[in-house]
Short mmCIF file of C-alpha atoms and ligand atoms in Angstrom, two decimals:
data_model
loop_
_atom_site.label_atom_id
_atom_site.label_comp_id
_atom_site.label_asym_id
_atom_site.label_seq_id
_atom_site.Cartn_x
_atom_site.Cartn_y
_atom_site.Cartn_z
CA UNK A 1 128.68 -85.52 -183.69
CA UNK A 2 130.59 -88.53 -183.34
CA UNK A 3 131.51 -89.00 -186.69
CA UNK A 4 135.73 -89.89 -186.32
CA UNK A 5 136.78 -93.13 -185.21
CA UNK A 6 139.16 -93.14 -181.58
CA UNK A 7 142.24 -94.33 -183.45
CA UNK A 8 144.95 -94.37 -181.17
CA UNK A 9 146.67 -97.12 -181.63
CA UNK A 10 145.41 -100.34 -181.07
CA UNK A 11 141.96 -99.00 -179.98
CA UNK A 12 139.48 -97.98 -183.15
CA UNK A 13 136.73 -97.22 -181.10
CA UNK A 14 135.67 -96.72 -177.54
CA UNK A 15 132.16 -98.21 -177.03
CA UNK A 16 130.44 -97.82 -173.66
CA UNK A 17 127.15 -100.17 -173.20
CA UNK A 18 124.17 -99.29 -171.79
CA UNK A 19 124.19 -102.07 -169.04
CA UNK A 20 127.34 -100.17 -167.42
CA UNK A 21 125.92 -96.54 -167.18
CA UNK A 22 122.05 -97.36 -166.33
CA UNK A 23 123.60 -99.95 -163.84
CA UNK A 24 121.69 -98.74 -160.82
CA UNK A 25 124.69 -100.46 -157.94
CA UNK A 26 123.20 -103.13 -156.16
CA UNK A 27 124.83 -106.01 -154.58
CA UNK A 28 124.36 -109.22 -152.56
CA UNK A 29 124.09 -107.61 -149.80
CA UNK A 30 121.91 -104.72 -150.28
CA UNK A 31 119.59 -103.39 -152.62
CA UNK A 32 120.22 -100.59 -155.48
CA UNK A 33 122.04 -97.17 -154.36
CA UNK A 34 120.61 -95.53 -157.82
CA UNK A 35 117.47 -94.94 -159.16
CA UNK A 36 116.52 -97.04 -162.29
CA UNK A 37 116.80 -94.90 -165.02
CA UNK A 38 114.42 -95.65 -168.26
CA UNK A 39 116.41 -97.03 -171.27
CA UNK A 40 115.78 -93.22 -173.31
CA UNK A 41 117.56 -91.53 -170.75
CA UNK A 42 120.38 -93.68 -170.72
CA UNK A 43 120.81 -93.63 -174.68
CA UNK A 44 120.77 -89.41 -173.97
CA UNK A 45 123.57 -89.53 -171.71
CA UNK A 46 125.25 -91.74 -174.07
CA UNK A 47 124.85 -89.14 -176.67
CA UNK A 48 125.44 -86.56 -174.75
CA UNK A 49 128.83 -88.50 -174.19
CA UNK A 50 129.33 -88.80 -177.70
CA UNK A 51 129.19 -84.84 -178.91
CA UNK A 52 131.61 -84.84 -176.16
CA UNK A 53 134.10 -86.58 -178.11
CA UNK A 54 134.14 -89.44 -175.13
CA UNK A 55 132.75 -92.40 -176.96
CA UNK A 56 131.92 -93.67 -180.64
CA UNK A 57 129.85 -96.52 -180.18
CA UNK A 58 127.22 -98.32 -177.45
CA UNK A 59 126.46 -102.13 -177.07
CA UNK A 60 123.04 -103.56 -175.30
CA UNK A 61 121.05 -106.66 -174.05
CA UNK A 62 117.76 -107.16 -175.35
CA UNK A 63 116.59 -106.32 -171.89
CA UNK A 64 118.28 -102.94 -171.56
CA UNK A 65 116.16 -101.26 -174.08
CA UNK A 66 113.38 -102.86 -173.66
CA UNK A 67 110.90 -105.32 -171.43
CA UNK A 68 111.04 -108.85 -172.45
CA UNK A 69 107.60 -110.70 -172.07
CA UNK A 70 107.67 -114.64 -172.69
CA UNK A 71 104.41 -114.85 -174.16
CA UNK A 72 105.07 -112.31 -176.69
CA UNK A 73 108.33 -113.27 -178.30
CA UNK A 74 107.98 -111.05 -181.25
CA UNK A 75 106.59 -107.95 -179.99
CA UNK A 76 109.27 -106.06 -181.69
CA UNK A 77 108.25 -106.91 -184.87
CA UNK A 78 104.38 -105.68 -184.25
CA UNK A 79 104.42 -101.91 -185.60
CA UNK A 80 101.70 -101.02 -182.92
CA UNK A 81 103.59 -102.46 -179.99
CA UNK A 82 105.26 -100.27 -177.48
CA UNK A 83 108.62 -102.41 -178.02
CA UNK A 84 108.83 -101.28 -181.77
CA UNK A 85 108.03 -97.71 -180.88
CA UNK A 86 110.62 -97.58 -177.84
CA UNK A 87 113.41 -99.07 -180.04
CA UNK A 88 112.81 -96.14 -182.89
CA UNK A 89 113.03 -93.41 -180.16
CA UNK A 90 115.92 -94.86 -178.52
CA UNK A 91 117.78 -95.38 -182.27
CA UNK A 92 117.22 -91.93 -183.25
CA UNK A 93 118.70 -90.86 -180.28
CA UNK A 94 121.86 -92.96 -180.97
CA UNK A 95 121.76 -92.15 -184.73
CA UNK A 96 121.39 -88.52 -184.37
CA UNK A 97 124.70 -88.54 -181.96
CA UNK A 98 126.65 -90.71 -183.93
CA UNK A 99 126.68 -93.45 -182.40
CA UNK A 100 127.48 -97.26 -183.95
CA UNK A 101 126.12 -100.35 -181.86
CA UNK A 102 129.44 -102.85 -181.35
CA UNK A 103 127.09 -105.37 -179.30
CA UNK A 104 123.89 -106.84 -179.26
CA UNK A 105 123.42 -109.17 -176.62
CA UNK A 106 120.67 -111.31 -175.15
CA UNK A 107 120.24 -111.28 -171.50
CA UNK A 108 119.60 -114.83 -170.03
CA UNK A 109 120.53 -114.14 -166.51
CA UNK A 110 117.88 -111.47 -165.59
CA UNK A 111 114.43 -113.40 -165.94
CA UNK A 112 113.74 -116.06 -162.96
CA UNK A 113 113.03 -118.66 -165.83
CA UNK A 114 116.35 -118.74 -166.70
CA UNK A 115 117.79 -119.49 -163.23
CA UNK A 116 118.94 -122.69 -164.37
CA UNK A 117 120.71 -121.42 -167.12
CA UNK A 118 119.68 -119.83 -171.11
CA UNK A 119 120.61 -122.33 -173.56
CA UNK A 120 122.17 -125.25 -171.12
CA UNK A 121 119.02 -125.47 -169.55
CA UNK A 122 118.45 -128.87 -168.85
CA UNK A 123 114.38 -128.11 -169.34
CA UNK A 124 114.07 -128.62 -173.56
CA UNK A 125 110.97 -125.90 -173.36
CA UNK A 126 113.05 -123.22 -171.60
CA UNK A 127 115.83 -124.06 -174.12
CA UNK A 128 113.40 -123.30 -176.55
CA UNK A 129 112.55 -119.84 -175.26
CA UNK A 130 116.15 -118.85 -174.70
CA UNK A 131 116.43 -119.32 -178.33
CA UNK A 132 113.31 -117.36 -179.27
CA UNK A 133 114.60 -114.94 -177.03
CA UNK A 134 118.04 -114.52 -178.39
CA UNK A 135 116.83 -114.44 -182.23
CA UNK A 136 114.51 -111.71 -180.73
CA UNK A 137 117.71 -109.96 -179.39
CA UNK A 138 119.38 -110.52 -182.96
CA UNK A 139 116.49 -109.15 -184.39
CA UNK A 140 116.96 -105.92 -182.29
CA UNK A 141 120.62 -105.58 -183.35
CA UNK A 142 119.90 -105.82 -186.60
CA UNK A 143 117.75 -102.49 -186.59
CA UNK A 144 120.33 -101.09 -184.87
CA UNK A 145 123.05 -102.17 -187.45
CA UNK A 146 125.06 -104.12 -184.51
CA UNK A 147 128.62 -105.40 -185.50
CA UNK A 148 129.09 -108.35 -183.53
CA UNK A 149 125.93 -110.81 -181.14
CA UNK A 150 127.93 -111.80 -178.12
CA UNK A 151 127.11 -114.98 -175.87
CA UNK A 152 128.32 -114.23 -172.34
CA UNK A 153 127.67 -117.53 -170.06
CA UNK A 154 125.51 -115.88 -167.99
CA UNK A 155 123.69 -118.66 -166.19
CA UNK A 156 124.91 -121.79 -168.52
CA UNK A 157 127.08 -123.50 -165.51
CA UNK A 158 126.43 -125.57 -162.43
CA UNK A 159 126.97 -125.66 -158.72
CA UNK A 160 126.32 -129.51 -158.68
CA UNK A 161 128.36 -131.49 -160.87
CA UNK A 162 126.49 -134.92 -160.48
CA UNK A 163 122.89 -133.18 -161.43
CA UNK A 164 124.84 -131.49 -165.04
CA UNK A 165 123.61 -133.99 -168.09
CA UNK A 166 127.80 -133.84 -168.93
CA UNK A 167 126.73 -136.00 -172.24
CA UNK A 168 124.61 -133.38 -173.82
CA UNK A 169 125.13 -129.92 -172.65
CA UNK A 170 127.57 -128.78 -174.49
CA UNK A 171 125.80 -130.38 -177.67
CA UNK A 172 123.22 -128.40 -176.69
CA UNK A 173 125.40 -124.94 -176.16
CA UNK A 174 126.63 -125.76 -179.81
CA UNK A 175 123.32 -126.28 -180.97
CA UNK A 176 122.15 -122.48 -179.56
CA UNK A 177 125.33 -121.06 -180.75
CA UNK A 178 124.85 -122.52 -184.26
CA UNK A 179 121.38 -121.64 -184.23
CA UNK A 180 122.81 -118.14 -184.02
CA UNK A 181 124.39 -118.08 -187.42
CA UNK A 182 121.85 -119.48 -188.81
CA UNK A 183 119.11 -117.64 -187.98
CA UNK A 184 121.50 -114.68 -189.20
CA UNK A 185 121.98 -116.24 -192.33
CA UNK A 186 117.67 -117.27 -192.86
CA UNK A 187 116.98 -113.44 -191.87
CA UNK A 188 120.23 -112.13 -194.55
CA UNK A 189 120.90 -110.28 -191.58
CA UNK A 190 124.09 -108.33 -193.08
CA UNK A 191 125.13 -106.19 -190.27
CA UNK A 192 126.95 -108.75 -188.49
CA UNK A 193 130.52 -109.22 -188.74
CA UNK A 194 130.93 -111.82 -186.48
CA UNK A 195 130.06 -113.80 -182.86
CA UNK A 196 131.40 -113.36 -179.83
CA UNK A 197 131.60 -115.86 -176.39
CA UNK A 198 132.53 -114.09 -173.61
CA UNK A 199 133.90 -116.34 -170.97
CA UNK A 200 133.51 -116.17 -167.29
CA UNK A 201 134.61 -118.69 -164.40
CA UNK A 202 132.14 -117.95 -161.81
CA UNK A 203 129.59 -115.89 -161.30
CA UNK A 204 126.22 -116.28 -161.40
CA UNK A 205 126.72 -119.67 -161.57
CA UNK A 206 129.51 -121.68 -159.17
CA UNK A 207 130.67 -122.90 -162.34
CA UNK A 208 130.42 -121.62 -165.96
CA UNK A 209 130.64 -123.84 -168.73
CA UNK A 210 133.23 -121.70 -170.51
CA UNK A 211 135.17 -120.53 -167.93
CA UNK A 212 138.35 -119.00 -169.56
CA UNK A 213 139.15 -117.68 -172.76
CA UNK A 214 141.05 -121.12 -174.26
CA UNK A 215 137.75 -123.12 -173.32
CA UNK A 216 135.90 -120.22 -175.81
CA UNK A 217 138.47 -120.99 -178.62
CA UNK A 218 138.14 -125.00 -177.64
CA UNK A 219 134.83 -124.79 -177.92
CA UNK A 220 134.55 -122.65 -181.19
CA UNK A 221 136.70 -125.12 -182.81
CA UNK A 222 135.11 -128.35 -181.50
CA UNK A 223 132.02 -127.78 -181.46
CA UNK A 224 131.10 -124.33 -183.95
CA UNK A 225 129.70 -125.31 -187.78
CA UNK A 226 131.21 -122.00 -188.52
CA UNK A 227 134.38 -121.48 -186.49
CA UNK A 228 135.53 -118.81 -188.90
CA UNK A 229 132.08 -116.56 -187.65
CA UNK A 230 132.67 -116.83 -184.22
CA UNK A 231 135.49 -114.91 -181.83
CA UNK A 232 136.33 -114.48 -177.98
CA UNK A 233 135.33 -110.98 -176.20
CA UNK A 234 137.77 -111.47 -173.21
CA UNK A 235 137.14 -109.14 -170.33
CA UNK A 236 140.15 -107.86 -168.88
CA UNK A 237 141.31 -107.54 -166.29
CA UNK A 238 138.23 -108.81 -164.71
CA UNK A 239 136.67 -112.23 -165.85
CA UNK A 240 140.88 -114.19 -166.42
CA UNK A 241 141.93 -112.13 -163.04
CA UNK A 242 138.95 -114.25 -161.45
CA UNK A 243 141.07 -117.19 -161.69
CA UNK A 244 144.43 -116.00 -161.36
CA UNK A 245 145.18 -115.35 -165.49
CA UNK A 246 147.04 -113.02 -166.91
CA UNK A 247 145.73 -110.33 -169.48
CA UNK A 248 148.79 -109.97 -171.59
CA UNK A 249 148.94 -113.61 -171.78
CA UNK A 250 145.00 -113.64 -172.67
CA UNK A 251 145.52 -111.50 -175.54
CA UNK A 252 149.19 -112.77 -176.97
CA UNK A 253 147.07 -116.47 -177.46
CA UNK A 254 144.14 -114.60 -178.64
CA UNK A 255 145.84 -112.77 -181.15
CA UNK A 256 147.83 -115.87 -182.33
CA UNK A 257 144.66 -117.44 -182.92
CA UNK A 258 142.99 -114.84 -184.36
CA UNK A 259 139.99 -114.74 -182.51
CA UNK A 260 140.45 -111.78 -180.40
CA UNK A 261 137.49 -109.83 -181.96
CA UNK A 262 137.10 -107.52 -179.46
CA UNK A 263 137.65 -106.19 -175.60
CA UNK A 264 135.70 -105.68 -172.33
CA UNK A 265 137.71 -103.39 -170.16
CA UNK A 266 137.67 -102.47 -166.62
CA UNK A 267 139.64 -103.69 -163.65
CA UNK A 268 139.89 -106.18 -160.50
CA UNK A 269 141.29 -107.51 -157.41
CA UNK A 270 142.84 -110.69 -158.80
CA UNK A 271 141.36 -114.02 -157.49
CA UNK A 272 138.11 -112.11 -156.19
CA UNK A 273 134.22 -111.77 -157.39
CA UNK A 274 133.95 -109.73 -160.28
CA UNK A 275 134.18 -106.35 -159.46
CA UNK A 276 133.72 -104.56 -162.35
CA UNK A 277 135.88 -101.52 -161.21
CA UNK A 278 136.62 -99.01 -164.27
CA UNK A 279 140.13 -99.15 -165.80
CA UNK A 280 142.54 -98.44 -163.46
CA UNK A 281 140.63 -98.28 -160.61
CA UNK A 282 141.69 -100.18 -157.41
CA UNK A 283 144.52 -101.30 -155.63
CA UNK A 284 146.46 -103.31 -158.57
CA UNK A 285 145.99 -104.24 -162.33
CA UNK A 286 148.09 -100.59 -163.57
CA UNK A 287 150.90 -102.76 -164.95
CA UNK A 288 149.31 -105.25 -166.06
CA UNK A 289 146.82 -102.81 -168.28
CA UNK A 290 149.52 -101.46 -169.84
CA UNK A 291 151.09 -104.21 -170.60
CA UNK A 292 148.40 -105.42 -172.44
CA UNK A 293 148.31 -102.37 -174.48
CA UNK A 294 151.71 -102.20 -175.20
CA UNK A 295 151.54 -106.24 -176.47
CA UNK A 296 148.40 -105.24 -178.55
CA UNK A 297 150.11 -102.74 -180.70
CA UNK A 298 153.47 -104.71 -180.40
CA UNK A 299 151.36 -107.70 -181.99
CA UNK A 300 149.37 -104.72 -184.28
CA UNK A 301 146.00 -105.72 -183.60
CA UNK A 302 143.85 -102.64 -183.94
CA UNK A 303 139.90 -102.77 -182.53
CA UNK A 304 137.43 -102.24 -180.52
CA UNK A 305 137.77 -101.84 -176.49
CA UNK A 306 134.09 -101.98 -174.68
CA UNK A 307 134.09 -100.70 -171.10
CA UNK A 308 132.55 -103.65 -169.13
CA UNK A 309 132.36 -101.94 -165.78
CA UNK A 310 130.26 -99.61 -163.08
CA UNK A 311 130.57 -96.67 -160.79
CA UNK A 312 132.17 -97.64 -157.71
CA UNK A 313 128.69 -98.23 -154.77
CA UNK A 314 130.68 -95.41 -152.62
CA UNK A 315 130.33 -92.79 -156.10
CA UNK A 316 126.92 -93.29 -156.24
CA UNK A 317 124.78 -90.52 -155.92
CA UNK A 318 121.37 -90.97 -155.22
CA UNK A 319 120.99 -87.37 -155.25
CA UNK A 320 122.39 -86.68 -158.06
CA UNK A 321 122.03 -89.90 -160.48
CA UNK A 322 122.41 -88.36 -163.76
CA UNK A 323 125.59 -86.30 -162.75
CA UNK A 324 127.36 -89.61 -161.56
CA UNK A 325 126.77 -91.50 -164.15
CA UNK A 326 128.44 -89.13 -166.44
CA UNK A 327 131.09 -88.31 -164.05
CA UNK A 328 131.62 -92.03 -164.64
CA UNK A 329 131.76 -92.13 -167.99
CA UNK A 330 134.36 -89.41 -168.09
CA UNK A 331 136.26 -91.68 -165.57
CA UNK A 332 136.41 -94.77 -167.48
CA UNK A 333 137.45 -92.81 -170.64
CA UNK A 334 140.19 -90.78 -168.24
CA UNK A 335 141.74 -93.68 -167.64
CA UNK A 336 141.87 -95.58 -170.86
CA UNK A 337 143.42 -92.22 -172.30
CA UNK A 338 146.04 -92.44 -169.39
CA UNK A 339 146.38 -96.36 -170.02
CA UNK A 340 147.85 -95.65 -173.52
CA UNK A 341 149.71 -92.80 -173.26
CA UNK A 342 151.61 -95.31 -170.63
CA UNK A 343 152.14 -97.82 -172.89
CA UNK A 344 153.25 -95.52 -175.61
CA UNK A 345 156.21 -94.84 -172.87
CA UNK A 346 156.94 -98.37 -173.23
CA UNK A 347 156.69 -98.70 -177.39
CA UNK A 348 161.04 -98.01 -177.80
CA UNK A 349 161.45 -100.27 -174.67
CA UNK A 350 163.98 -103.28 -175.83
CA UNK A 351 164.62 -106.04 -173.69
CA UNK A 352 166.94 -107.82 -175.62
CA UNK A 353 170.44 -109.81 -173.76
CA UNK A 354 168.41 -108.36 -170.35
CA UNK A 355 167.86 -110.74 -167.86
CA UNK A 356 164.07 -110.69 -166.75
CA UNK A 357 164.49 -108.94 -163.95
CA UNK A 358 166.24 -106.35 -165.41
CA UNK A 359 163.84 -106.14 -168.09
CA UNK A 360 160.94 -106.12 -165.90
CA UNK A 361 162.44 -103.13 -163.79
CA UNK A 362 163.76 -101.08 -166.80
CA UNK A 363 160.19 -101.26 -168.16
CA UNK A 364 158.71 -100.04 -164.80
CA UNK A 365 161.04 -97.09 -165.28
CA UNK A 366 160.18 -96.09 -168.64
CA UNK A 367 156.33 -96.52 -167.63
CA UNK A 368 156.95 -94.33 -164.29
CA UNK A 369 159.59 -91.88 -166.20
CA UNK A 370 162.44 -92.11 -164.07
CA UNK A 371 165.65 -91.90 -165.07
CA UNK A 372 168.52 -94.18 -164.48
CA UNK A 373 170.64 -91.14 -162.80
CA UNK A 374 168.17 -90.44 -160.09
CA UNK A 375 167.13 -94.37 -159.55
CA UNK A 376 171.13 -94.79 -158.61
CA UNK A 377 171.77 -91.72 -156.73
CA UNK A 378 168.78 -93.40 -154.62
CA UNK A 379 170.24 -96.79 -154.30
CA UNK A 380 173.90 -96.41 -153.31
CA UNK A 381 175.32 -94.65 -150.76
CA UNK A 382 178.71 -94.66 -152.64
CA UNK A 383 179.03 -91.60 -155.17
CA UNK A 384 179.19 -92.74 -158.91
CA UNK A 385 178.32 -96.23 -158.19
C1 LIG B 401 129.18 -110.13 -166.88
C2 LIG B 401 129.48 -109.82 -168.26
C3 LIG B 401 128.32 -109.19 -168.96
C4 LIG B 401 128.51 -109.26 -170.43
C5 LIG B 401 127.35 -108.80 -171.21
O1 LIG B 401 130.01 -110.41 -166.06
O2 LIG B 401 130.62 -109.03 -168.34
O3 LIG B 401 128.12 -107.89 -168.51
O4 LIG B 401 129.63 -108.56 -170.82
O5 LIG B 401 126.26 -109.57 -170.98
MG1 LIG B 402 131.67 -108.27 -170.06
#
């Protein structure tokens, strides 16, 4: 049983959502490597993961539990529906391991309807059923006692900047984003600590209309009724690495504003697609993880960090799906354990009267443990140099 919190410093909990482990590895350019696994099975591995000691808590969209149908937008409210029965089995699952839900979330990228976006849709009747759709979702975290609703962009962006109605649509982001709060508030919905937007640059969409983390904060300010409910969910390294940002930067201004609720973790190729590697997995991004650990407890934010990530396509097993999906769980929590006990090398590190150089390469030492004697006898040819 999953009863402890993580605790090491500045993570209180490791949450790992059901989108990343029943993620079945398809891309643009050919189909999935996995089979689909049903929503039941996924919550078992998860807490199978759990008695393991691995995770503490799970996040979902509406869609990963169960089947959204437009014409029945509150099927999980009707006792003899298959939706309310499916989200009992799958919560006594997660209840009997342990588990706490960090995230609900409400997919509006899935469902063809929404290829023009969820709550930017420039078509007022679709806007209408995004909304149904994500009270729906808010309805679902609710029974499962959900800490924070997060709105990812998803499809809200553009490819064609003279076809965007520029005069209304973030009026009428605010106005599903508000909508959120308040239908938290009508329903006395007290699970929820706060909101989240997570911000993307690209991806569906050419464009998202909250590409980076300071648009999210912007936007919260500008445009929220309740700025004070609603945070930023950055996902590091990929979503900022999209467009060249830097995580330790992402999360100093976070911090400072306070409105870094909480973190999606995995890793990327800077300047690429998102590829949704797990931590430390890749060719770059191992300084700059740690990094942004040590800054987090240098700062002394303590929270939540939320894999956001999937298997690698070439670890896919399609003979052996259930075995590499936990192999990949173990992986992602692997390498957040090796993540911090690198930046704990880094906790006594003191740059002061350094130049940055200096201080850049005497914190790469204390991160790779190498010591200054062995680093000269290396560099000079000249004894005692
Ligand atoms: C996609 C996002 C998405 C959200 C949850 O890039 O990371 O997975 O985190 O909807
Ligand atoms: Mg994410």
């Amino acid at each position: 049983m999953a009863k402890r919190g993580f605790n090491i410093d500045p993570v209180t909990l490791r949450s790992m959502p059901f989108w990343c482990v029943g993620n079945p590895l398809g891309d643009p350019f050919g189909g999935p490597v996995l089979p689909k696994i049903d929503s039941l099975e996924v919550a078992e591995l998860l807490a199978e993961a759990a008695g393991e000691g691995l995770i503490e808590a799970t996040s979902f969209h509406d869609d990963d539990l169960v089947p959204w149908d437009p014409a029945k937008p509150e099927d999980d409210l009707d006792p003899k529906s298959e939706t309310y029965a499916k989200l009992r089995a799958i919560k006594r699952v997660l209840d009997k391991a342990g588990l706490k839900t960090n995230v609900a979330t409400c997919g509006l990228h899935g469902d063809k309807l929404f290829r023009k976006g969820g709550l930017t849709n420039p078509d007022p009747k679709v806007r209408a059923l995004a909304k149904k759709k994500v009270q729906r979702a808010l309805r679902i975290g609710a029974l499962f006692g959900a800490k924070h609703f997060t709105y990812w962009v998803a499809r809200d962006g553009f490819e064609v900047p003279v076809n965007v109605d520029w005069k209304n649509v973030y009026k009428w982001l605010a106005d599903g984003l508000n909508g959120v709060y308040d239908y938290i508030r009508k329903m006395k919905f007290k699970n929820y600590i706060g909101a989240t937007i997570e911000p993307k640059p690209n991806e569906p969409r050419g464009h998202m209309f909250l590409p980076t983390s300071g648009h999210a904060v912007g936007f919260i300010y500008g445009h929220l009724k309740h700025p004070e409910f609603y945070g930023v969910n950055p996902e590091l390294l990929q979503h900022e690495s999209m467009t060249l940002l830097n995580a330790v930067h992402t999360v100093g201004y976070l911090t400072s504003m306070k409105k870094l609720f909480f973190l999606h973790f995995g890793s990327q190729i800077k300047g690429q697609f998102d590829n949704d590697f797990p931590p430390l997995i890749g060719p770059e991004g191992l300084k700059e993880t740690v990094q942004m650990f040590w800054a987090l407890r240098k700062i002394g934010w303590k929270g939540v960090v939320e894999y956001d990530c999937h298997m690698l396509r070439t670890d896919g097993d399609p003979d052996d799906p259930i075995g590499c999906r936990r192999a990949f769980i173990r992986d992602c929590t692997r390498a957040l354990a090796m993540a911090l006990l690198l930046a704990d090398r880094l906790m006594d590190f003191d740059p002061a009267g350094m130049r940055d150089a200096e201080a850049d390469l005497t914190a790469t030492a204390m991160l790779c443990r190498l010591d200054p004697k062995s680093i000269r006898s290396w560099m000079t040819t000249v004894p005692g140099l």
